[in-house]
Short mmCIF file of C-alpha atoms in Angstrom, two decimals:
data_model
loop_
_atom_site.label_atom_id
_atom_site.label_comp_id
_atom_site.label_asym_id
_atom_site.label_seq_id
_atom_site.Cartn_x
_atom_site.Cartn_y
_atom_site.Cartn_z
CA UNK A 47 21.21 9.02 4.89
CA UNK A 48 17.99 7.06 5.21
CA UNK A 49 14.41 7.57 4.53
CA UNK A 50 12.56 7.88 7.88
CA UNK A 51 8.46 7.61 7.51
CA UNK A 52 8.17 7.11 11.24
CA UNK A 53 6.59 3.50 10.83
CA UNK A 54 8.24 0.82 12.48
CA UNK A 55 10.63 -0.84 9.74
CA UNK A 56 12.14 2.59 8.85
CA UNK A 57 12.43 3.93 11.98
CA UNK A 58 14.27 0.62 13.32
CA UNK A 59 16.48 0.89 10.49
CA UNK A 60 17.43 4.59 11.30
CA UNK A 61 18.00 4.04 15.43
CA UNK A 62 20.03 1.17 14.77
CA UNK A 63 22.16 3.08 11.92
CA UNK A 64 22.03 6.18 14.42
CA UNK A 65 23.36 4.36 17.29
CA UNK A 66 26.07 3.29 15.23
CA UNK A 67 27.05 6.76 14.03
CA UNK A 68 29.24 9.49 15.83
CA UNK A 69 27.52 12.16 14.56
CA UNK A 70 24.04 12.58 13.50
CA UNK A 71 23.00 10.61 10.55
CA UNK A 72 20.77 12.55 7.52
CA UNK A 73 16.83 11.31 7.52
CA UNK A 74 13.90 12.42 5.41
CA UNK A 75 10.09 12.59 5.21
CA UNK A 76 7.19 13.84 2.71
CA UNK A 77 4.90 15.26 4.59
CA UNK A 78 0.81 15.64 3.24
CA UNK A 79 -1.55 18.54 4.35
CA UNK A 80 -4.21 16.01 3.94
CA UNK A 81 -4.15 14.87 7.80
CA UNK A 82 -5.20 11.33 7.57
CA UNK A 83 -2.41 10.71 4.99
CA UNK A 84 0.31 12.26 6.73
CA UNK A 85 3.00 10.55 8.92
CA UNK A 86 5.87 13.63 9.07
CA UNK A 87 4.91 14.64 12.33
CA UNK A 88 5.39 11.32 13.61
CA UNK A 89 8.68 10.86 11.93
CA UNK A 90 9.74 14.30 13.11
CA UNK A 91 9.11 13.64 16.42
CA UNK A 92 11.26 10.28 16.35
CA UNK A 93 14.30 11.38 14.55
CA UNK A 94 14.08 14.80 16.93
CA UNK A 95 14.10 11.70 19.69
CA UNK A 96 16.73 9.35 17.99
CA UNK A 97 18.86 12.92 17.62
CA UNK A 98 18.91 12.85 13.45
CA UNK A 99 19.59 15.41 11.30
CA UNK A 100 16.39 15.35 9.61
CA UNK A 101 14.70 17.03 6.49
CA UNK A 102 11.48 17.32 5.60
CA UNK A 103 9.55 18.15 2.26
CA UNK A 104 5.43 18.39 2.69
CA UNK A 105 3.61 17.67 -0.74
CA UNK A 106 0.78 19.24 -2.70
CA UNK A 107 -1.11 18.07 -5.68
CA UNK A 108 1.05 20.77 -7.91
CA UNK A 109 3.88 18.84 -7.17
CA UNK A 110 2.51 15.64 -8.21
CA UNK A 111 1.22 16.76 -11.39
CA UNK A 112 4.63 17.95 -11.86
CA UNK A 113 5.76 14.11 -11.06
CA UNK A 114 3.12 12.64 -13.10
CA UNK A 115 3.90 12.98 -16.61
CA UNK A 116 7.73 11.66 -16.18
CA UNK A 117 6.30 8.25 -14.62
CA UNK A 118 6.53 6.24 -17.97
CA UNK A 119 9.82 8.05 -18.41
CA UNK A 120 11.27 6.14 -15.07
CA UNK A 121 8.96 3.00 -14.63
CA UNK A 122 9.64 2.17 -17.98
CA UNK A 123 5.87 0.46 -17.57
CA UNK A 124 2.78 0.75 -16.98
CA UNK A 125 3.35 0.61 -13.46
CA UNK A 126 1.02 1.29 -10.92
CA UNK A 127 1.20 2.37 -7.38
CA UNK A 128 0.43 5.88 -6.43
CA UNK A 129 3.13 5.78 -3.64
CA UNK A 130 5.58 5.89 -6.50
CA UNK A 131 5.20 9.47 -6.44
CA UNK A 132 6.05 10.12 -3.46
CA UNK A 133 9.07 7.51 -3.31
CA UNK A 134 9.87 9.71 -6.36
CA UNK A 135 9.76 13.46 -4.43
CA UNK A 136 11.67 11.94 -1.48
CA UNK A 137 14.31 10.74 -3.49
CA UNK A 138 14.94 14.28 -5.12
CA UNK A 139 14.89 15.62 -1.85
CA UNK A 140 17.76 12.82 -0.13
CA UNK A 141 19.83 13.34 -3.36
CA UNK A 142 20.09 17.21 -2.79
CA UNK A 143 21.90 16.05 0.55
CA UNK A 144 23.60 12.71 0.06
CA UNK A 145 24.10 9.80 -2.42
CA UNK A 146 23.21 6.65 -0.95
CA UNK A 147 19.80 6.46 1.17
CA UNK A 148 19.20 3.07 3.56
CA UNK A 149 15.12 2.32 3.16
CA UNK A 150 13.15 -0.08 5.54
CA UNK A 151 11.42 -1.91 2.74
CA UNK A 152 11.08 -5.47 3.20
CA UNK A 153 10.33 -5.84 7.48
CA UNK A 154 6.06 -6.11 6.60
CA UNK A 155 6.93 -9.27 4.39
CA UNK A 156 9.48 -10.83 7.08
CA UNK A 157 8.11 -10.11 10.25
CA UNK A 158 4.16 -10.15 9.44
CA UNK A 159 3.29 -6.08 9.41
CA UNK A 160 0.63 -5.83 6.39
CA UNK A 161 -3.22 -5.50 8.15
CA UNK A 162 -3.65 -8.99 5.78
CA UNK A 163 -1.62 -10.72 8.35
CA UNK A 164 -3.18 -10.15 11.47
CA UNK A 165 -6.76 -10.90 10.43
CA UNK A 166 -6.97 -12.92 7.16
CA UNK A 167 -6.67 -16.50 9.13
CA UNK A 168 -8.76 -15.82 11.95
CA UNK A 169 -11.54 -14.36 9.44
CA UNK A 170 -11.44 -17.33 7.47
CA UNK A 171 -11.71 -20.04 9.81
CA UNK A 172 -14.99 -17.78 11.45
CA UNK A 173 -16.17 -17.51 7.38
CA UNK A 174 -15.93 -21.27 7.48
CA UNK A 175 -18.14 -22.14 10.25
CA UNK A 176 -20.62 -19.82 9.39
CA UNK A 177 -23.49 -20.38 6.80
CA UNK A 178 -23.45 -18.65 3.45
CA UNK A 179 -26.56 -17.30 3.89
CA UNK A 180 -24.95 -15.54 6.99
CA UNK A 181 -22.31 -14.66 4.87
CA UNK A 182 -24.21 -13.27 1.93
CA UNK A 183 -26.40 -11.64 4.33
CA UNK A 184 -23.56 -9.87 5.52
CA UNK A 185 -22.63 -8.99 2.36
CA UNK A 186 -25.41 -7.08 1.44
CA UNK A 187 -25.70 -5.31 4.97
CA UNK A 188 -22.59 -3.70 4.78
CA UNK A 189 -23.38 -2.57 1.68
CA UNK A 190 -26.47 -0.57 2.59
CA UNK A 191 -24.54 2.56 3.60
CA UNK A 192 -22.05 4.17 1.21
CA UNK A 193 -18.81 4.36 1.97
CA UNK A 194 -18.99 8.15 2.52
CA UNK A 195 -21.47 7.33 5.16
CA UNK A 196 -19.54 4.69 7.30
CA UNK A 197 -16.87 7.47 7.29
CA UNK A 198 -19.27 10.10 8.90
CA UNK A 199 -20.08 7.46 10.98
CA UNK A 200 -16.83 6.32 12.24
CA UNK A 201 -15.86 10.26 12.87
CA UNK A 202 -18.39 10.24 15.66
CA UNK A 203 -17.60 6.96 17.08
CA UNK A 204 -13.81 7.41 16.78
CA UNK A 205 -13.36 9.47 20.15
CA UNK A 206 -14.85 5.74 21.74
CA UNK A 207 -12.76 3.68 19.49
CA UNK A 208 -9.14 1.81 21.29
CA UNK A 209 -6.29 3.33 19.52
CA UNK A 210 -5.41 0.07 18.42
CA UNK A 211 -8.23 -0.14 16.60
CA UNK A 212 -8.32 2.63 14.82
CA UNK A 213 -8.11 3.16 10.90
CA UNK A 214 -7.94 5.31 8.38
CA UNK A 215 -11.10 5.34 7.09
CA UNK A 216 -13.85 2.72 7.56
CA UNK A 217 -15.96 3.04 4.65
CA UNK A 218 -13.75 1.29 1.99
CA UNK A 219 -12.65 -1.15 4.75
CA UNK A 220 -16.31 -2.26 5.19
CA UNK A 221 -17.18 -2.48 1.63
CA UNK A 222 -14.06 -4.76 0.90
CA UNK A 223 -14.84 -6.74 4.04
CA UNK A 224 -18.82 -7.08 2.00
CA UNK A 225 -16.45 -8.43 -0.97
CA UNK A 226 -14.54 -10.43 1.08
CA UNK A 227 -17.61 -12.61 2.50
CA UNK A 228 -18.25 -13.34 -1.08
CA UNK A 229 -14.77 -15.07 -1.13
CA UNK A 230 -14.65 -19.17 -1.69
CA UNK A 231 -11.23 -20.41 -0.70
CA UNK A 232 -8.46 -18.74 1.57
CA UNK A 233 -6.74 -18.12 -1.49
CA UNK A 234 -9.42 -16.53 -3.52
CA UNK A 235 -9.09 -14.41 0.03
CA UNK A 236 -5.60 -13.50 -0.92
CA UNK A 237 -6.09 -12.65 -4.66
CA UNK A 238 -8.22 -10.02 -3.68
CA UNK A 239 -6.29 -8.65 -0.98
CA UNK A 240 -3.46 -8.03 -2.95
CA UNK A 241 -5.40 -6.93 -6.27
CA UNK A 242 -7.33 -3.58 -7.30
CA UNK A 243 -9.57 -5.44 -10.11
CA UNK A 244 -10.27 -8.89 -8.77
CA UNK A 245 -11.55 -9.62 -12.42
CA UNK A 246 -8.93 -8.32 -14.39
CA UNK A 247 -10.12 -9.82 -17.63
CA UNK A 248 -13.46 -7.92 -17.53
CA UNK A 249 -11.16 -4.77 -17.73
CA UNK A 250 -8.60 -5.65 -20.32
CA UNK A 251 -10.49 -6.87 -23.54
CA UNK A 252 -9.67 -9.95 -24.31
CA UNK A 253 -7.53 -10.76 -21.72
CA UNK A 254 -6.99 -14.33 -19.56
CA UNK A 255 -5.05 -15.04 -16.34
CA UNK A 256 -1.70 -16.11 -16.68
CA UNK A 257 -0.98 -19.27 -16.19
CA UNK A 258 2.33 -18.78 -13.80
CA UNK A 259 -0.16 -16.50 -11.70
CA UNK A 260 -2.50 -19.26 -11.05
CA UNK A 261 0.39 -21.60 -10.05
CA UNK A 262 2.00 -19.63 -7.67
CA UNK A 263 -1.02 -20.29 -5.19
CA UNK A 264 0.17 -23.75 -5.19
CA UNK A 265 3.65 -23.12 -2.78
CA UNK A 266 5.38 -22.86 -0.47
CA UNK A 267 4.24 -26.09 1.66
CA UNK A 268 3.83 -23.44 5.45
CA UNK A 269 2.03 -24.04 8.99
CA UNK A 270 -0.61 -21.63 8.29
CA UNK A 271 -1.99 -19.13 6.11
CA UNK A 272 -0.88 -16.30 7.43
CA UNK A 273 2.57 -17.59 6.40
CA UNK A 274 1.58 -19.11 3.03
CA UNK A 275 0.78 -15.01 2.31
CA UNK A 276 4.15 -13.94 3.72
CA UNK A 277 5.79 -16.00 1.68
CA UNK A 278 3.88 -15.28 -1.94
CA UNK A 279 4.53 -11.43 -1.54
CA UNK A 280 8.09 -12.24 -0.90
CA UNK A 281 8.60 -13.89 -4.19
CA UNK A 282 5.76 -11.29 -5.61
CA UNK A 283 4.55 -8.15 -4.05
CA UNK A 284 7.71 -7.43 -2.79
CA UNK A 285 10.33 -7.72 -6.00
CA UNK A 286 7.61 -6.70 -8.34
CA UNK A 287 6.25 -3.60 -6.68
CA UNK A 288 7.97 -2.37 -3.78
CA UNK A 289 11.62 -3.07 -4.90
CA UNK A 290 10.83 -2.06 -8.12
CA UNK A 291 9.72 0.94 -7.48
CA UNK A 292 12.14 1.85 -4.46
CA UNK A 293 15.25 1.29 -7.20
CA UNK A 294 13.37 3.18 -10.34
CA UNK A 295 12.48 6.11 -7.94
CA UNK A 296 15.66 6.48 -6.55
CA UNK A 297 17.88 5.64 -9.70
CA UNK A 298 15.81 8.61 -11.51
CA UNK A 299 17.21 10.85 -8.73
CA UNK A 300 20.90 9.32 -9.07
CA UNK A 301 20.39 8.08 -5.56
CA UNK A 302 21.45 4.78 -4.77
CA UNK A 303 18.99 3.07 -1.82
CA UNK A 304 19.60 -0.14 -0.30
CA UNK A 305 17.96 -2.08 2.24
CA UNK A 306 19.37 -3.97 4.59
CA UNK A 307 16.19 -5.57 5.90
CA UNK A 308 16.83 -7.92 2.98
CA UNK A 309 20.12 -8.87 3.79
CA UNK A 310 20.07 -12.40 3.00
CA UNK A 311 21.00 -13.32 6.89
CA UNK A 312 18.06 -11.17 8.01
CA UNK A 313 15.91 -12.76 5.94
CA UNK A 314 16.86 -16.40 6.79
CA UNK A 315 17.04 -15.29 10.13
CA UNK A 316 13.34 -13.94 10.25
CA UNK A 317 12.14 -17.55 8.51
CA UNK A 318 13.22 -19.19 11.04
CA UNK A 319 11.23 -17.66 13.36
CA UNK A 320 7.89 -19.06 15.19
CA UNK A 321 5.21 -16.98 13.90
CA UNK A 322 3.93 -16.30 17.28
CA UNK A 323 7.19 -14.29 17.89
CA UNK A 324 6.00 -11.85 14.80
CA UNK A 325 2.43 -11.75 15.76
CA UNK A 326 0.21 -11.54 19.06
CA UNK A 327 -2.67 -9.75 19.98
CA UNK A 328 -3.13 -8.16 16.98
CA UNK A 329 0.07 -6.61 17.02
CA UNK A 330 2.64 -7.50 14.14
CA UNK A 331 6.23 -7.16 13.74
CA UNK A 332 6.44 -8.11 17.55
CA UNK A 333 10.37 -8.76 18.01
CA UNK A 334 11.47 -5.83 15.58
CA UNK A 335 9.19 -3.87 17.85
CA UNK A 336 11.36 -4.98 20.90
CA UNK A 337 14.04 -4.21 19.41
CA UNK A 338 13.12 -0.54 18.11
CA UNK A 339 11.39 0.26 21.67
CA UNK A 340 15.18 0.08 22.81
CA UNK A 341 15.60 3.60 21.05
CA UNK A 342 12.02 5.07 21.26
CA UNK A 343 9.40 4.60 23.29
CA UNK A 344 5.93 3.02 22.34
CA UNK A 345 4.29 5.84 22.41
CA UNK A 346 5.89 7.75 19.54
CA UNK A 347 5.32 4.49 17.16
CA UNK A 348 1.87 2.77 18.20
CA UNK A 349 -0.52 4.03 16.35
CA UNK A 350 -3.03 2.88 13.32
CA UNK A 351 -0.52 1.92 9.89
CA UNK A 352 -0.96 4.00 7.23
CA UNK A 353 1.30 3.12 4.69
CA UNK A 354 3.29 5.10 2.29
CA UNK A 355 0.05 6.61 0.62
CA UNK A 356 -1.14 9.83 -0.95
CA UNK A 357 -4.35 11.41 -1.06
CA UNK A 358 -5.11 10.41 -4.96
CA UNK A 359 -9.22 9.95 -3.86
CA UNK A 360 -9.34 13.60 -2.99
CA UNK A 361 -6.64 14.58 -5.63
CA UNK A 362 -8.85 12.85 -8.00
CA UNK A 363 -12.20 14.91 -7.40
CA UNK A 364 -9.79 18.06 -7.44
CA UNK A 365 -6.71 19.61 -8.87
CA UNK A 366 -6.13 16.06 -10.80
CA UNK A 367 -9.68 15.88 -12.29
CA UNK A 368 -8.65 17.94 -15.44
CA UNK A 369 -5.66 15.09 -16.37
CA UNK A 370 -7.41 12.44 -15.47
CA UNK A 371 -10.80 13.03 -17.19
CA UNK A 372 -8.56 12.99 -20.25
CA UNK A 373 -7.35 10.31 -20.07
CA UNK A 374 -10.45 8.65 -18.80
CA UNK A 375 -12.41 9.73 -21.29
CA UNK A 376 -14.85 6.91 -23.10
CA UNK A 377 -14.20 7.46 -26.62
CA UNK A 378 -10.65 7.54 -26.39
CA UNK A 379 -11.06 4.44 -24.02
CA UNK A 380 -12.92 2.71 -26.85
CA UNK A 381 -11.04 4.03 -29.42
CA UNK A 382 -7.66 2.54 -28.29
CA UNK A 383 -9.23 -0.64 -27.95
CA UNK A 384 -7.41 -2.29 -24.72
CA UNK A 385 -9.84 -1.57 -21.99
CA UNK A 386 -13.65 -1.78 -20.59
CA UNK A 387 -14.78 1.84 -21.36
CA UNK A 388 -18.08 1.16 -20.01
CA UNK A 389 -16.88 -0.22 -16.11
CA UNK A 390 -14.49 2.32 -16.20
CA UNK A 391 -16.69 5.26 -16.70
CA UNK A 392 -18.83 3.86 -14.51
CA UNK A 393 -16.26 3.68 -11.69
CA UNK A 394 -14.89 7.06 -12.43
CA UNK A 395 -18.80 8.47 -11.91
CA UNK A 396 -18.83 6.46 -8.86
CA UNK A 397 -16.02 8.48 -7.76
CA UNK A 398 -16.41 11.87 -8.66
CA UNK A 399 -19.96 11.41 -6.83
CA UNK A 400 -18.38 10.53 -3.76
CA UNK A 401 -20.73 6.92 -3.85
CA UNK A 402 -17.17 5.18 -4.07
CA UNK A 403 -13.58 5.32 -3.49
CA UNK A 404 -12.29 3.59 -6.57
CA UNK A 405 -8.39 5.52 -6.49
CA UNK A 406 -6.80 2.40 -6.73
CA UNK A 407 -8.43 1.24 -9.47
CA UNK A 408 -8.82 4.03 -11.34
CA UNK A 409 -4.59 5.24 -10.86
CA UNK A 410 -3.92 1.63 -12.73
CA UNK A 411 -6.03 2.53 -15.54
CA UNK A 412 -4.64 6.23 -15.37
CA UNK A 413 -0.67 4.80 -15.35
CA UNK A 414 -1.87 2.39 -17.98
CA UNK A 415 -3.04 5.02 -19.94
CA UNK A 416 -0.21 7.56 -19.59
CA UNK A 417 2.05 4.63 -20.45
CA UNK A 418 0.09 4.17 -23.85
CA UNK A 419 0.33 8.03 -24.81
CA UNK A 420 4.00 7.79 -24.01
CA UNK A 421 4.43 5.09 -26.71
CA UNK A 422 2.41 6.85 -29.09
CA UNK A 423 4.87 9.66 -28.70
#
């Protein structure tokens, strides 16, 4: 079988496996009620056009809290991101049908799909020619509505808005593009785009940067940045968070997924490259585009990327709220010792207020902390 979000890597992987196959191969999808997190329609309506045999399973928050509390169990870590759970439910759901599950993890790295790619360079050679006091001034003026109100904003200006355009939500895009202003060096740029707390040691007491992460932003020797990127979450992002949790997810379930996007002749192959071939027009993954719209036409896959993500902001002010104010809470924070009590609380407030939408953040304290309790036990 395969798993089949309806984004481009997976839903190459599935036409090409499908056209391939005599009969019609097994896919499946988690589905979200929460609209602007779910992709199942759009993966129904490609493997109903590709002719799969497809499954679908459509999450609520009682089945993550039913996932939640066997996370240290499987990660073995305090490991932290929320898409594990639903890498988890999908792989109880492929098992129930077959034993070995093809995933399209891997394509964003090698052909240039992550947002990061198709604006990072561009911004910083326009943050470079500008002023700082531009800069800061920018800063602060995104700043002066909360990200609750860009989003009420954007909802009436969305009807006007390109498709290709279009996002998810625009508050927490504009308040990390005020952060991102603030940036120094192209790299600093990257740090933060691929971290929750940019200032890690003013969460963990006590705690300095290691030493092997500040060398990594010293290779590979590329053409450009956008590359430079590509290549650090290949050795980084991709091994220590995707892969890692594709094969805990899926080994918890007794499934076995593989994913042939890494095949080593894929990846050599996709080096080799010009970038240009990967990205133009603010469009990435250009040739593994040409080679999906073979099976299925544009319209079923062009639309904003959403990544495999669940609702945890909403969960958070909601049915998780109980759990996670538990955990959360200061003088067990302080207590233990390890972490900031006072930023986190103040984060948390942020949150619960709507002023902020801090889910990333907060679910790494939240895994760190249900990791702790787990050790205690």
């Amino acid at each position: 079988g395969a798993f089949l979000s309806g984004g481009v890597d997976s839903s190459t992987v599935v036409a090409l496996m499908q056209a391939r196959s005599s009969r019609p191969v097994r896919t499946f999808s988690i589905g979200f009620n929460e609209e602007s997190y779910n992709e199942a329609q759009f993966a129904k309506a490609i493997a109903s056009h590709i002719g799969t045999d497809h499954t679908e399973l459509y999450v609520n928050s009682e089945q993550a809290l039913r996932v939640i509390p066997k996370l240290p169990q499987f990660y073995d870590e305090p490991f932290s991101d929320s898409s594990q759970i639903p890498t988890l439910l999908v792989s109880e759901l492929t098992r129930r049908y077959v034993t070995v599950s093809l995933s399209g993890d891997g394509g964003d790295e090698l052909f240039s799909g992550y947002n990061r790619y198709l604006w990072s360079d561009r911004i910083w050679e326009i943050m470079e020619r500008l002023p700082k006091i531009a800069l800061q001034f920018g800063s602060v003026g995104l700043r002066i509505l909360s990200e609750k109100q860009w989003n009420e904003l954007y909802r009436v200006v969305k009807p006007i808005i390109p498709k290709r355009y279009l996002m998810q939500t625009l508050g927490r895009n504009a308040y990390r593009l005020a952060e991102i202003l603030e940036m120094q060096s192209s790299h600093e740029l990257y740090k933060f785009l691929v971290s929750h707390w940019n200032c890690p040691e003013k969460l963990v007491l006590g705690a300095k940067e290691p030493q092997n992460q500040k060398n990594q932003f010293q290779q590979p020797k590329v053409s450009s940045f956008t590359e430079w990127m590509m290549a650090q979450d290949i050795v980084t992002y991709l091994p220590d968070d995707i892969l890692t949790k594709l094969d805990r997810a899926s080994m918890s379930a007794s499934l076995e997924a593989r994913v042939p996007l890494l095949d080593h002749r894929v990846v050599e192959f996709a080096w080799r490259l010009p970038l240009e071939w990967k990205i133009k027009g603010g469009i990435g993954k250009r040739i593994l585009r040409k080679v999906l719209y073979r099976y299925v036409p544009k319209n079923l896959i062009e639309r904003p990327k959403m990544g495999f993500s669940v609702p945890i902001d909403s969960w958070l002010r909601g049915p998780l709220l109980d759990w996670a104010e538990t955990l959360l809470d200061e003088s067990r924070i302080k207590n233990e010792g390890y972490l900031n009590y006072k930023l986190i609380r103040k984060k948390w407030q942020e949150h619960l207020s709507g002023k902020a939408n801090w889910q990333n953040h907060l679910w790494d304290v939240l895994m760190f902390q249900t990791w702790l309790e787990e050790q205690k036990n």
